[in-house]
PDB file of C-alpha atoms in Angstrom:
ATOM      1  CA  UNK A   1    -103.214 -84.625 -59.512  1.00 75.00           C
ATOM      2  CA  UNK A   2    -106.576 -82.667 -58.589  1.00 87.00           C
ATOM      3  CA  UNK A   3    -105.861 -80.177 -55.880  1.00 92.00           C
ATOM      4  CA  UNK A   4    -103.676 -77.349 -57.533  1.00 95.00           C
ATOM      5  CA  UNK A   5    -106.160 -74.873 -57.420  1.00 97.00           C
ATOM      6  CA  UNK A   6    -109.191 -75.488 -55.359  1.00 98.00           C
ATOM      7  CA  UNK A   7    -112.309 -73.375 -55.302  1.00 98.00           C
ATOM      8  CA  UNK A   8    -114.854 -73.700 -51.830  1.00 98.00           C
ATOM      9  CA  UNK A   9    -118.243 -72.859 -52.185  1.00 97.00           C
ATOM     10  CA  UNK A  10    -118.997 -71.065 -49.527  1.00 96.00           C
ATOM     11  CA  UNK A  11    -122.179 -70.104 -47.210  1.00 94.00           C
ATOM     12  CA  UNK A  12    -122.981 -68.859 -44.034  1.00 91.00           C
ATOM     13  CA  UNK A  13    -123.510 -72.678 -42.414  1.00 94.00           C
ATOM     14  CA  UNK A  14    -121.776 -75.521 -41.101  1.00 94.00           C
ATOM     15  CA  UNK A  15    -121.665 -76.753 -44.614  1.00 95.00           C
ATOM     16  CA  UNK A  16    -120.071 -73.954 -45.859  1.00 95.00           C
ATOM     17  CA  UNK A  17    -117.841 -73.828 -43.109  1.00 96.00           C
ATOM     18  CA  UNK A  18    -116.947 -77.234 -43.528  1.00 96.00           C
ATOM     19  CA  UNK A  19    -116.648 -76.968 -46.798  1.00 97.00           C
ATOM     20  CA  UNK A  20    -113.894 -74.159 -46.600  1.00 97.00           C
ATOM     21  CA  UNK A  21    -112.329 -76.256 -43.819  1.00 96.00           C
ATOM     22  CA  UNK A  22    -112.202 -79.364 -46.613  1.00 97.00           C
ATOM     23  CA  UNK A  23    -110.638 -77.517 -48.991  1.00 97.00           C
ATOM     24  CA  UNK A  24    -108.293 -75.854 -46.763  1.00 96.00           C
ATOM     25  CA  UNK A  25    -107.016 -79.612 -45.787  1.00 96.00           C
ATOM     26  CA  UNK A  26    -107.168 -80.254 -49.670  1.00 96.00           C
ATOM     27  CA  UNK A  27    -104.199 -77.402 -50.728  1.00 96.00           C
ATOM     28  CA  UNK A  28    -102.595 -78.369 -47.290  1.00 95.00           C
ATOM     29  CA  UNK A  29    -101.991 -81.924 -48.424  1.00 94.00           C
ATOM     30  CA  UNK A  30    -101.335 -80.981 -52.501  1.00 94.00           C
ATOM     31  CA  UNK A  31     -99.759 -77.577 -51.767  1.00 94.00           C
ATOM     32  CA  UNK A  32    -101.685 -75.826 -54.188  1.00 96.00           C
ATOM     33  CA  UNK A  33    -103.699 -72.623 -54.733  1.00 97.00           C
ATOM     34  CA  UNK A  34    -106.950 -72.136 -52.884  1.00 98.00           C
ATOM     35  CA  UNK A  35    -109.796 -69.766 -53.853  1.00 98.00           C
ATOM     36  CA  UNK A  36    -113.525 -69.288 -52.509  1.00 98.00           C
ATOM     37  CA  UNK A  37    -116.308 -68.192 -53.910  1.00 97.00           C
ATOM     38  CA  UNK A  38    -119.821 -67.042 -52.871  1.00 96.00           C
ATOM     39  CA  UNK A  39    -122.627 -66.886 -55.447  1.00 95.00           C
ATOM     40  CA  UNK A  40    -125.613 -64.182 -55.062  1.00 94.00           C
ATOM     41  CA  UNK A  41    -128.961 -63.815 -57.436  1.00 92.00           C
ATOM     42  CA  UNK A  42    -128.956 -61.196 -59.810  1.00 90.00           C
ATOM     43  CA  UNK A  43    -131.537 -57.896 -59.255  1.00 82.00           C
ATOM     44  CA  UNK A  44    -131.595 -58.408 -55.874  1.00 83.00           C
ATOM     45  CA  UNK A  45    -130.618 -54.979 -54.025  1.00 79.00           C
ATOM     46  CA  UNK A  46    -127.867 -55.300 -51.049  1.00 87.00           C
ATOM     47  CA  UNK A  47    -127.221 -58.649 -52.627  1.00 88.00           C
ATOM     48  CA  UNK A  48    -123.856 -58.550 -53.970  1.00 90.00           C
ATOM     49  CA  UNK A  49    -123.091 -56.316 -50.311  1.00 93.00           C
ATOM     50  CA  UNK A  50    -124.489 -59.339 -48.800  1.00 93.00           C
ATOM     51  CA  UNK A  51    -121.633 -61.372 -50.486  1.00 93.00           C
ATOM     52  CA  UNK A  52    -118.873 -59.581 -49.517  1.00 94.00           C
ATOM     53  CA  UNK A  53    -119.436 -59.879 -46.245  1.00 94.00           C
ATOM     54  CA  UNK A  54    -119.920 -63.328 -45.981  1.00 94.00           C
ATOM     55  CA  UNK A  55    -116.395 -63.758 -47.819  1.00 95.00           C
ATOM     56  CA  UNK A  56    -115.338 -60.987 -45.180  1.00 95.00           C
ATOM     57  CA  UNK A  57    -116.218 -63.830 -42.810  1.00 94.00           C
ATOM     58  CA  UNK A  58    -114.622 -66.236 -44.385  1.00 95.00           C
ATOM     59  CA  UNK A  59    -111.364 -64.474 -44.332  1.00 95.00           C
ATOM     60  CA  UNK A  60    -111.681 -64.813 -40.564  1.00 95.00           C
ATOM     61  CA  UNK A  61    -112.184 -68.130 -40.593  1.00 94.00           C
ATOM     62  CA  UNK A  62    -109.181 -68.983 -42.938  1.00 95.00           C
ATOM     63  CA  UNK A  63    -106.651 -66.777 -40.713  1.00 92.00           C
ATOM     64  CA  UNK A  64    -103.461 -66.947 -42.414  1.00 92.00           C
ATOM     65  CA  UNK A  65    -104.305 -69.438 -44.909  1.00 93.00           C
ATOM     66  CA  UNK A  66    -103.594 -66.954 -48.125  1.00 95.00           C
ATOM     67  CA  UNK A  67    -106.903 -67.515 -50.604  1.00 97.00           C
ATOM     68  CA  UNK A  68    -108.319 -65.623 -53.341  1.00 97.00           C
ATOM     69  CA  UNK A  69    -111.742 -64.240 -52.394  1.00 97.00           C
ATOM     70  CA  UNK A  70    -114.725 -64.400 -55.441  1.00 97.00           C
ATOM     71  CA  UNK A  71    -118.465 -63.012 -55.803  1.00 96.00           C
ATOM     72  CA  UNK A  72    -119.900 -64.282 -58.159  1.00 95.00           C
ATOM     73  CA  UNK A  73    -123.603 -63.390 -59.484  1.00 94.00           C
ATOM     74  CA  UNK A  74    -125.952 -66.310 -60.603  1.00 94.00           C
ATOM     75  CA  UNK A  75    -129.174 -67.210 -61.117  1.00 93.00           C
ATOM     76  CA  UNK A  76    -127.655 -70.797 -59.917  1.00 93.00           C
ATOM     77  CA  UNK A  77    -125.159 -70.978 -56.893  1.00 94.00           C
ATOM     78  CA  UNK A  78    -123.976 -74.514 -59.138  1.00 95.00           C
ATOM     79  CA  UNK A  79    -123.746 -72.785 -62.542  1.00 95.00           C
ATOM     80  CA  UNK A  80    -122.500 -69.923 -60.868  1.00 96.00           C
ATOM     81  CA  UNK A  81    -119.438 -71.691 -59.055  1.00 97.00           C
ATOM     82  CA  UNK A  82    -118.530 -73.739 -62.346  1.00 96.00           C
ATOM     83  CA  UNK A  83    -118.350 -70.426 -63.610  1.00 96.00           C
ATOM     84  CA  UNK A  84    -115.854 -69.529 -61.366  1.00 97.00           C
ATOM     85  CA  UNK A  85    -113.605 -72.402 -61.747  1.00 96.00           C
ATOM     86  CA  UNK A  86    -113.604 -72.035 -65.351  1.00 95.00           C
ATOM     87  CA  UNK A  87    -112.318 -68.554 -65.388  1.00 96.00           C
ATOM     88  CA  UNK A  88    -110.042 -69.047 -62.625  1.00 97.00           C
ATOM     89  CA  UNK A  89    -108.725 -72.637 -64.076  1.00 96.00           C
ATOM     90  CA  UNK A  90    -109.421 -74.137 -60.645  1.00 97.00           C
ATOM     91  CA  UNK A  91    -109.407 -78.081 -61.078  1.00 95.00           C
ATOM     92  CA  UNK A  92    -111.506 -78.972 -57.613  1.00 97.00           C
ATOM     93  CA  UNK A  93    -114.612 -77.832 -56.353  1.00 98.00           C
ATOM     94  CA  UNK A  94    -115.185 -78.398 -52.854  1.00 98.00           C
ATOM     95  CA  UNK A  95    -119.249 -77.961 -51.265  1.00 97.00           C
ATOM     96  CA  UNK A  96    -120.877 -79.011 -48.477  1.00 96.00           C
ATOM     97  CA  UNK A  97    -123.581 -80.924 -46.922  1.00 96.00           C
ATOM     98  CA  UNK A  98    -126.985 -78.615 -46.527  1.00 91.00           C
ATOM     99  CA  UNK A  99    -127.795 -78.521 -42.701  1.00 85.00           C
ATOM    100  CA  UNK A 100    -130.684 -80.778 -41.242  1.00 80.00           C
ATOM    101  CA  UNK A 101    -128.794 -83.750 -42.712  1.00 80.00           C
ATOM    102  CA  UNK A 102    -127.762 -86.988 -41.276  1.00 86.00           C
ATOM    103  CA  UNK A 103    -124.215 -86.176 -39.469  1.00 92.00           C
ATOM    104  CA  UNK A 104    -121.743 -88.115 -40.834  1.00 91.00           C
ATOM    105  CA  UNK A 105    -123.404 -88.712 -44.163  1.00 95.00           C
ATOM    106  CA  UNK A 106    -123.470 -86.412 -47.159  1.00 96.00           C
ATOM    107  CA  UNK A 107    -126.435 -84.446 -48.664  1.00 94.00           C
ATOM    108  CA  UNK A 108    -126.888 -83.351 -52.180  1.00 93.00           C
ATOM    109  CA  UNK A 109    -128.228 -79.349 -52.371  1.00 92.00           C
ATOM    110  CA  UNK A 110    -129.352 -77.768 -55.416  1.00 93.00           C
ATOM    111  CA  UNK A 111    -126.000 -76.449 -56.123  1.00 93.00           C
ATOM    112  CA  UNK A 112    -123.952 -80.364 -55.366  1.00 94.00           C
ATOM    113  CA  UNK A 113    -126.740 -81.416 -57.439  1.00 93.00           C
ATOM    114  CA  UNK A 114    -125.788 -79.583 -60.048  1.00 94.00           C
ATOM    115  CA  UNK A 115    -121.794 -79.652 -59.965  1.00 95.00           C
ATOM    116  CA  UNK A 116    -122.839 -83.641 -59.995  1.00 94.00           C
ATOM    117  CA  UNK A 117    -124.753 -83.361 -63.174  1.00 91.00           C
ATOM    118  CA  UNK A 118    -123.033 -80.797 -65.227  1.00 88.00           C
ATOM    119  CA  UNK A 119    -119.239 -79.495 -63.985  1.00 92.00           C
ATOM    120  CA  UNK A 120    -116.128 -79.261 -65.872  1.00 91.00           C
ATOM    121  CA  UNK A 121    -114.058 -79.883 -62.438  1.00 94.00           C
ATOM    122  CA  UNK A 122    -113.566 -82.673 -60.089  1.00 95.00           C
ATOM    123  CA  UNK A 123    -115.903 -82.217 -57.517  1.00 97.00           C
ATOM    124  CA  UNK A 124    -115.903 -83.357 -53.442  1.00 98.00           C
ATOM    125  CA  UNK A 125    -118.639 -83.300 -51.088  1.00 97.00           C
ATOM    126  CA  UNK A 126    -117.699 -82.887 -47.267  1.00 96.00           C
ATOM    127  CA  UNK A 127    -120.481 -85.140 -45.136  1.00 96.00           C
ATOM    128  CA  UNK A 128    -122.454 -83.252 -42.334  1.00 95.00           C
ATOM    129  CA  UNK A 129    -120.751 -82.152 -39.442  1.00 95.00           C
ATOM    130  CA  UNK A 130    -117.357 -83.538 -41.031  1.00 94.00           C
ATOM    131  CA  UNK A 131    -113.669 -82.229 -39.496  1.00 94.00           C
ATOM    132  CA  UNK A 132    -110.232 -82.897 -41.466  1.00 94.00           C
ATOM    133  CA  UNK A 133    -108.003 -85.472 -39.673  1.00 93.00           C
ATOM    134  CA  UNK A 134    -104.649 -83.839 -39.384  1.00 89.00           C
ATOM    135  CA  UNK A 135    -103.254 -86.618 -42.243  1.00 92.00           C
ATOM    136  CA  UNK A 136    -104.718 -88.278 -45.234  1.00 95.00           C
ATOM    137  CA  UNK A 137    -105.314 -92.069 -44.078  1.00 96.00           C
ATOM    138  CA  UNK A 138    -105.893 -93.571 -47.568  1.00 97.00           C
ATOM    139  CA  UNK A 139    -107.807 -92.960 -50.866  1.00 98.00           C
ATOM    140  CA  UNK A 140    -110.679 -95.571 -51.728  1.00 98.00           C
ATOM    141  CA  UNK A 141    -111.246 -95.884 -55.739  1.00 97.00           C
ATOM    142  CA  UNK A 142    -114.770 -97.480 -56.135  1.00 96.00           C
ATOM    143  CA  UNK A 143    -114.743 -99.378 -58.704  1.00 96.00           C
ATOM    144  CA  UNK A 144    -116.448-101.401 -61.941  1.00 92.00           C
ATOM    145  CA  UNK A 145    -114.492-102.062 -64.913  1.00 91.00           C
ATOM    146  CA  UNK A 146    -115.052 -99.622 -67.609  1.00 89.00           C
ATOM    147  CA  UNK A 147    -112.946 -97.336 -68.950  1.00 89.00           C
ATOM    148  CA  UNK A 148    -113.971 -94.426 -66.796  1.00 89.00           C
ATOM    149  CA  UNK A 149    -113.218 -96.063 -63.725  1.00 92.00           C
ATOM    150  CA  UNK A 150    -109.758 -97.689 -65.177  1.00 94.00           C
ATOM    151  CA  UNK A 151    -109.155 -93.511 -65.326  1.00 93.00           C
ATOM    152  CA  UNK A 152    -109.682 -92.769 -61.605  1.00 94.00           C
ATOM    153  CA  UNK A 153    -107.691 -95.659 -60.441  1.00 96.00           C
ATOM    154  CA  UNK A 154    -104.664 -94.123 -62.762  1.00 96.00           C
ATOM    155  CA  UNK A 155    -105.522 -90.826 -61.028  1.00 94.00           C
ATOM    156  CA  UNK A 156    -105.812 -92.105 -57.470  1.00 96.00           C
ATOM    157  CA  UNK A 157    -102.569 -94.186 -57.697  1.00 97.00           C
ATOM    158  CA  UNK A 158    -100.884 -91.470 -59.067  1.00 95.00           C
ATOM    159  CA  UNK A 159    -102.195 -88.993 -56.228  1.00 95.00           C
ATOM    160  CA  UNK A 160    -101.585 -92.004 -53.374  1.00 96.00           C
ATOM    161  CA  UNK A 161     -98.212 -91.915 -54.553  1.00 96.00           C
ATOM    162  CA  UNK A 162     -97.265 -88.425 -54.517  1.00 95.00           C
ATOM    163  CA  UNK A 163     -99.171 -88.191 -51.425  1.00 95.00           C
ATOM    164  CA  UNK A 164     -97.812 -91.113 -49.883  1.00 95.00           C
ATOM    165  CA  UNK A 165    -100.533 -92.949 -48.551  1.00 96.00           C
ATOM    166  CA  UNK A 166    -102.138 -96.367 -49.598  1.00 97.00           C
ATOM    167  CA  UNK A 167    -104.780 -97.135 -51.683  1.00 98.00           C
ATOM    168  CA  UNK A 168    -107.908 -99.436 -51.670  1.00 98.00           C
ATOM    169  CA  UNK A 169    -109.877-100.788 -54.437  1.00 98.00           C
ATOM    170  CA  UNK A 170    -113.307-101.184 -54.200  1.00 97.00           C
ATOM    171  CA  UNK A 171    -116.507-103.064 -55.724  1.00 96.00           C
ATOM    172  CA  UNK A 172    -120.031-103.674 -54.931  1.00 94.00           C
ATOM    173  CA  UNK A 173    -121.310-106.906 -54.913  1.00 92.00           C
ATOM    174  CA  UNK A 174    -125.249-106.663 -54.646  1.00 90.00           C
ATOM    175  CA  UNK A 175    -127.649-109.376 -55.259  1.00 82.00           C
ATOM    176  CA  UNK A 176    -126.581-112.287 -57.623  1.00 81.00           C
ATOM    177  CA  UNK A 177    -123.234-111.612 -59.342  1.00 85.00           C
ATOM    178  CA  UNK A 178    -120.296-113.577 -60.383  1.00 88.00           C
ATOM    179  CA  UNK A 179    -118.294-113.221 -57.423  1.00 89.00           C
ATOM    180  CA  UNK A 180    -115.275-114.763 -58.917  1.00 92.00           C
ATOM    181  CA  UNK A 181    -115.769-112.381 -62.096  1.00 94.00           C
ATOM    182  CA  UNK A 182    -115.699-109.054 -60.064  1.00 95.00           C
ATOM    183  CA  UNK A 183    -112.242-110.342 -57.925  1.00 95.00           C
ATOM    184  CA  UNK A 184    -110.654-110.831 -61.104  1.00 96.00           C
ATOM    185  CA  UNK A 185    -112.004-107.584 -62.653  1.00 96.00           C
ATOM    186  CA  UNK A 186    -110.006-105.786 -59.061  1.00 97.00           C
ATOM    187  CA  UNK A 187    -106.790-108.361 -59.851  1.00 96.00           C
ATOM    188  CA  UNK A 188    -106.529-106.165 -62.961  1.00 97.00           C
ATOM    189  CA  UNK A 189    -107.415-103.167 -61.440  1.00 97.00           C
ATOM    190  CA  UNK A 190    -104.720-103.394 -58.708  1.00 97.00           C
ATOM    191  CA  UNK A 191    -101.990-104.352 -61.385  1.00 97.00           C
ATOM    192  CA  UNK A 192    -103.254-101.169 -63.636  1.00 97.00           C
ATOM    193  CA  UNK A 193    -102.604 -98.826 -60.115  1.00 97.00           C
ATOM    194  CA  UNK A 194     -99.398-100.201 -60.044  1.00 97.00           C
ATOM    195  CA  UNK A 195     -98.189-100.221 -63.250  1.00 97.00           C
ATOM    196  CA  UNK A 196     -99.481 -96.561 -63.421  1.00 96.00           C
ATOM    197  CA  UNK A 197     -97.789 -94.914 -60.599  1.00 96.00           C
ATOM    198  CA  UNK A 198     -94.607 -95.897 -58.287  1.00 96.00           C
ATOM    199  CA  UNK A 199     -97.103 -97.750 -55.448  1.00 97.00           C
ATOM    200  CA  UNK A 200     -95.597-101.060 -54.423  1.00 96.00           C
ATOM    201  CA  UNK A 201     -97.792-103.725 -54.901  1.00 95.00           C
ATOM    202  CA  UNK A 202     -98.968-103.886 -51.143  1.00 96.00           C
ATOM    203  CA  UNK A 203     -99.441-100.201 -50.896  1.00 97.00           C
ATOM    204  CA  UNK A 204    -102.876-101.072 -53.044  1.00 98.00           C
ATOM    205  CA  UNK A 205    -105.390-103.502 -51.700  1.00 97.00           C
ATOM    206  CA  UNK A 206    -108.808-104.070 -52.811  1.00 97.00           C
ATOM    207  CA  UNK A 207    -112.287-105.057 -51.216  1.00 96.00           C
ATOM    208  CA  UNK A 208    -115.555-106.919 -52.706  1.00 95.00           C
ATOM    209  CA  UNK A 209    -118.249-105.359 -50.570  1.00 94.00           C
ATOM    210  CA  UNK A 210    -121.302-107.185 -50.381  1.00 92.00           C
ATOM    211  CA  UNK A 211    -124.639-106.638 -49.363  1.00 91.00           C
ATOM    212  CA  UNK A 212    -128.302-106.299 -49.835  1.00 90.00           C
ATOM    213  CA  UNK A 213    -128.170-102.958 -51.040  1.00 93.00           C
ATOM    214  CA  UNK A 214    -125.142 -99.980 -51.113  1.00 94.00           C
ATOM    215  CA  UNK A 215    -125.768 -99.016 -48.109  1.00 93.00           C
ATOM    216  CA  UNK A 216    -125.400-102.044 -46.727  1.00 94.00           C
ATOM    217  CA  UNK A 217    -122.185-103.144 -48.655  1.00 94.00           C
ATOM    218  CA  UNK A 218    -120.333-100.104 -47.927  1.00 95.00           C
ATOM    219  CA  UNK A 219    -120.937-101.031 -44.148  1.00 93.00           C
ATOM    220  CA  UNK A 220    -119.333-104.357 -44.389  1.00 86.00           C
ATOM    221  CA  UNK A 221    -116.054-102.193 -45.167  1.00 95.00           C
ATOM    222  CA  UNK A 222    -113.886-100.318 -42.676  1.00 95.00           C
ATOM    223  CA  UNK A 223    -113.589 -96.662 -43.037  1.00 95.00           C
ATOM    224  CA  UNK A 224    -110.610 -95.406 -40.872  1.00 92.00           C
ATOM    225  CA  UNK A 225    -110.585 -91.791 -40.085  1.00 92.00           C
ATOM    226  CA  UNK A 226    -108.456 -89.772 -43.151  1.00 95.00           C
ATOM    227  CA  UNK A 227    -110.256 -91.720 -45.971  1.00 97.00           C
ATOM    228  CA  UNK A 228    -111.105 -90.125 -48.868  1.00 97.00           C
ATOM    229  CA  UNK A 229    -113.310 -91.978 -51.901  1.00 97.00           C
ATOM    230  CA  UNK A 230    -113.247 -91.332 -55.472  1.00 96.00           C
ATOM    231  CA  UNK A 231    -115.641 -91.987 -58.112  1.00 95.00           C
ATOM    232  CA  UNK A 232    -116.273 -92.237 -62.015  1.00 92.00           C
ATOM    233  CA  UNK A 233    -118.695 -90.380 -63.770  1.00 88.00           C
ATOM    234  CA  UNK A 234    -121.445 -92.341 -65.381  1.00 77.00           C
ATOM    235  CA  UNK A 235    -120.151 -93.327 -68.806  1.00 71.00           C
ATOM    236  CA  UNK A 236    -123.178 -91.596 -69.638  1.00 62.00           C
ATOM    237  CA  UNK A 237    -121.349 -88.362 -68.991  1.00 63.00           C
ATOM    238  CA  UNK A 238    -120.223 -86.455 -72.002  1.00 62.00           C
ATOM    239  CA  UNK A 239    -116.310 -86.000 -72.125  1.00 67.00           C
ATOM    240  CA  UNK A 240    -114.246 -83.979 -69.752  1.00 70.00           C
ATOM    241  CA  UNK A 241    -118.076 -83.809 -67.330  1.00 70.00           C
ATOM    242  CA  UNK A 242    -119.004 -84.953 -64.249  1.00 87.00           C
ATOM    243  CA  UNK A 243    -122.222 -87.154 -64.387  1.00 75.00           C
ATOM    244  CA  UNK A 244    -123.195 -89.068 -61.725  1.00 80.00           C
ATOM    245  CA  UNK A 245    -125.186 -92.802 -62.730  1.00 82.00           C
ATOM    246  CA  UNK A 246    -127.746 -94.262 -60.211  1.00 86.00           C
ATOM    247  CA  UNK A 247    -125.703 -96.004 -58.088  1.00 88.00           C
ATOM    248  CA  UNK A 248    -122.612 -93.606 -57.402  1.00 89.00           C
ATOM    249  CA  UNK A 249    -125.601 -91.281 -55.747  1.00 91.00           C
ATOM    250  CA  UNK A 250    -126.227 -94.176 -53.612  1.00 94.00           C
ATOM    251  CA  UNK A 251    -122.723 -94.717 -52.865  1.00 94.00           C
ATOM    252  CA  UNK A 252    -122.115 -90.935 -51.316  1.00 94.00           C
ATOM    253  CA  UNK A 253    -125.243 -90.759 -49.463  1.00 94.00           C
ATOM    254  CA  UNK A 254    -123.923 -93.784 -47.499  1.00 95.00           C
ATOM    255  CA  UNK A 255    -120.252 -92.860 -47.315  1.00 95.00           C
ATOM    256  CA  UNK A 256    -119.080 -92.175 -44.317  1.00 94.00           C
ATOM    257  CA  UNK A 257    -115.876 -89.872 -45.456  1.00 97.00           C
ATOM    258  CA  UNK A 258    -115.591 -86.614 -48.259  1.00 97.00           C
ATOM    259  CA  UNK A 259    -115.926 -88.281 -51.834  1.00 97.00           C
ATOM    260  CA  UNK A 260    -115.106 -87.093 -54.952  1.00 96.00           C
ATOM    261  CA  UNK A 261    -116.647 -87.500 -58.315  1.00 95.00           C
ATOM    262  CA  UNK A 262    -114.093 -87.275 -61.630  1.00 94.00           C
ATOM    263  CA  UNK A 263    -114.902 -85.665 -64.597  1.00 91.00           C
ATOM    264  CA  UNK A 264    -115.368 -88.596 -67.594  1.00 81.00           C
ATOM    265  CA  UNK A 265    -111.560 -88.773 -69.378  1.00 74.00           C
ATOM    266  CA  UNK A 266    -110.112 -86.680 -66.822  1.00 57.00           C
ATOM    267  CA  UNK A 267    -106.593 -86.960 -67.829  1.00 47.00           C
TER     268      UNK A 267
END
């Protein structure tokens, strides 16, 4: 399950700040390790000063929470964190929204955009202005059936179970589609989470959103507070990378909750 070692990306905002808080909630709920990083640019004087005391800050916010603290120097604060994870072996990365975003909705950054194009790691996006619940709700697995997407329902079922909370199923239904097609396609779907994991066959539901557009479709669902969604990389994504198609990017720009993106064959 993702969440044994999480890394935050961390800046002096509210997206950095709710970005540690995320991932703080993250090693809560799997008991795992947390660490933090902050990246600086290279041949910059005072910069790498500059760094420690923002983790120095940090610190304060995490209180007790026990974390590993990281500088790390990069022409890229994206490159620059995957770095990180890879030497540390941290399986999550955990960013933020940048601030003058919509609240409640997630923005991409250079350095999201480039965990989203390019890491080795899982990576989640906290929306704008976002606060952990006290409990994980339920994880949402959107869904279209390919093998990459077969892979994060195994995963989410899996993590639903050990983390004992239900899981939904979901898949847009834009424009003129085969309705009937897509239900089935979820049927299967639901019967793979099942069969992959110790869920009970009501524990897992699943949704057909429709719409005119993604934004739209996701709007027709209900998002309770505690939701979490998880997506497949594009299966234009080389193996063991996170790449994220067209539509996913449409998909977290109008979710309403933290989402995030697998690596492709992430097992």
């Amino acid at each position: 399950m993702i969440g044994e070692h999480v890394l935050a990306g961390y800046v002096n905002d509210a997206g950095g700040r709710e970005a540690l808080d995320l991932a703080r909630a993250i090693v809560a709920l799997t008991g795992g390790e947390l660490s933090v990083a902050t990246v600086h640019p290279p041949g910059r004087a005072g910069a790498a000063g500059e760094a420690h005391t923002l983790l120095e800050q940090a610190a304060e916010l995490l209180g007790e929470q026990p974390a590993d603290l990281l500088v790390q120097e990069s022409r890229s604060v994206g490159r620059g964190l995957t770095s990180v994870a890879g030497r540390i072996g941290a399986d999550l990365i955990v960013v933020g929204s940048p601030e003058g975003g919509a609240r409640g909705r997630i923005g991409v950054g250079a350095a999201a955009d480039h965990l989203l194009h390019s890491a080795t790691e899982a990576v989640m996006l906290a929306p704008a202005g976002y606060a952990p619940p006290d409990e994980l709700g339920r994880i949402t697995v959107m869904y279209v059936r390919r093998p990459q997407c077969d892979e994060a329902v195994v995963r989410a079922a899996q993590a639903a179970d050990r983390l004992d909370v239900p899981l939904r199923l979901v898949t847009l239904a834009i424009g003129d589609v085969d309705a009937e097609r897509l239900r089935d396609d979820l049927a299967l779907a639901i019967r793979l989470a099942v069969e992959s994991s110790e869920l009970l066959p009501e524990d897992v539901t699943a949704d057909l959103a429709e719409g005119d557009d993604v934004a739209d479709a996701l709007d027709d669902l209900d998002w309770p507070e505690g939701e979490l969604l998880v997506c497949a990389s594009s299966e234009d994504a080389a193996a063991h990378r996170v790449f994220l198609g067209e539509v996913s990017v449409k998909v977290l720009r109008a979710a309403p909750c933290p989402v995030t993106v697998l690596p492709r064959g992430y097992f």
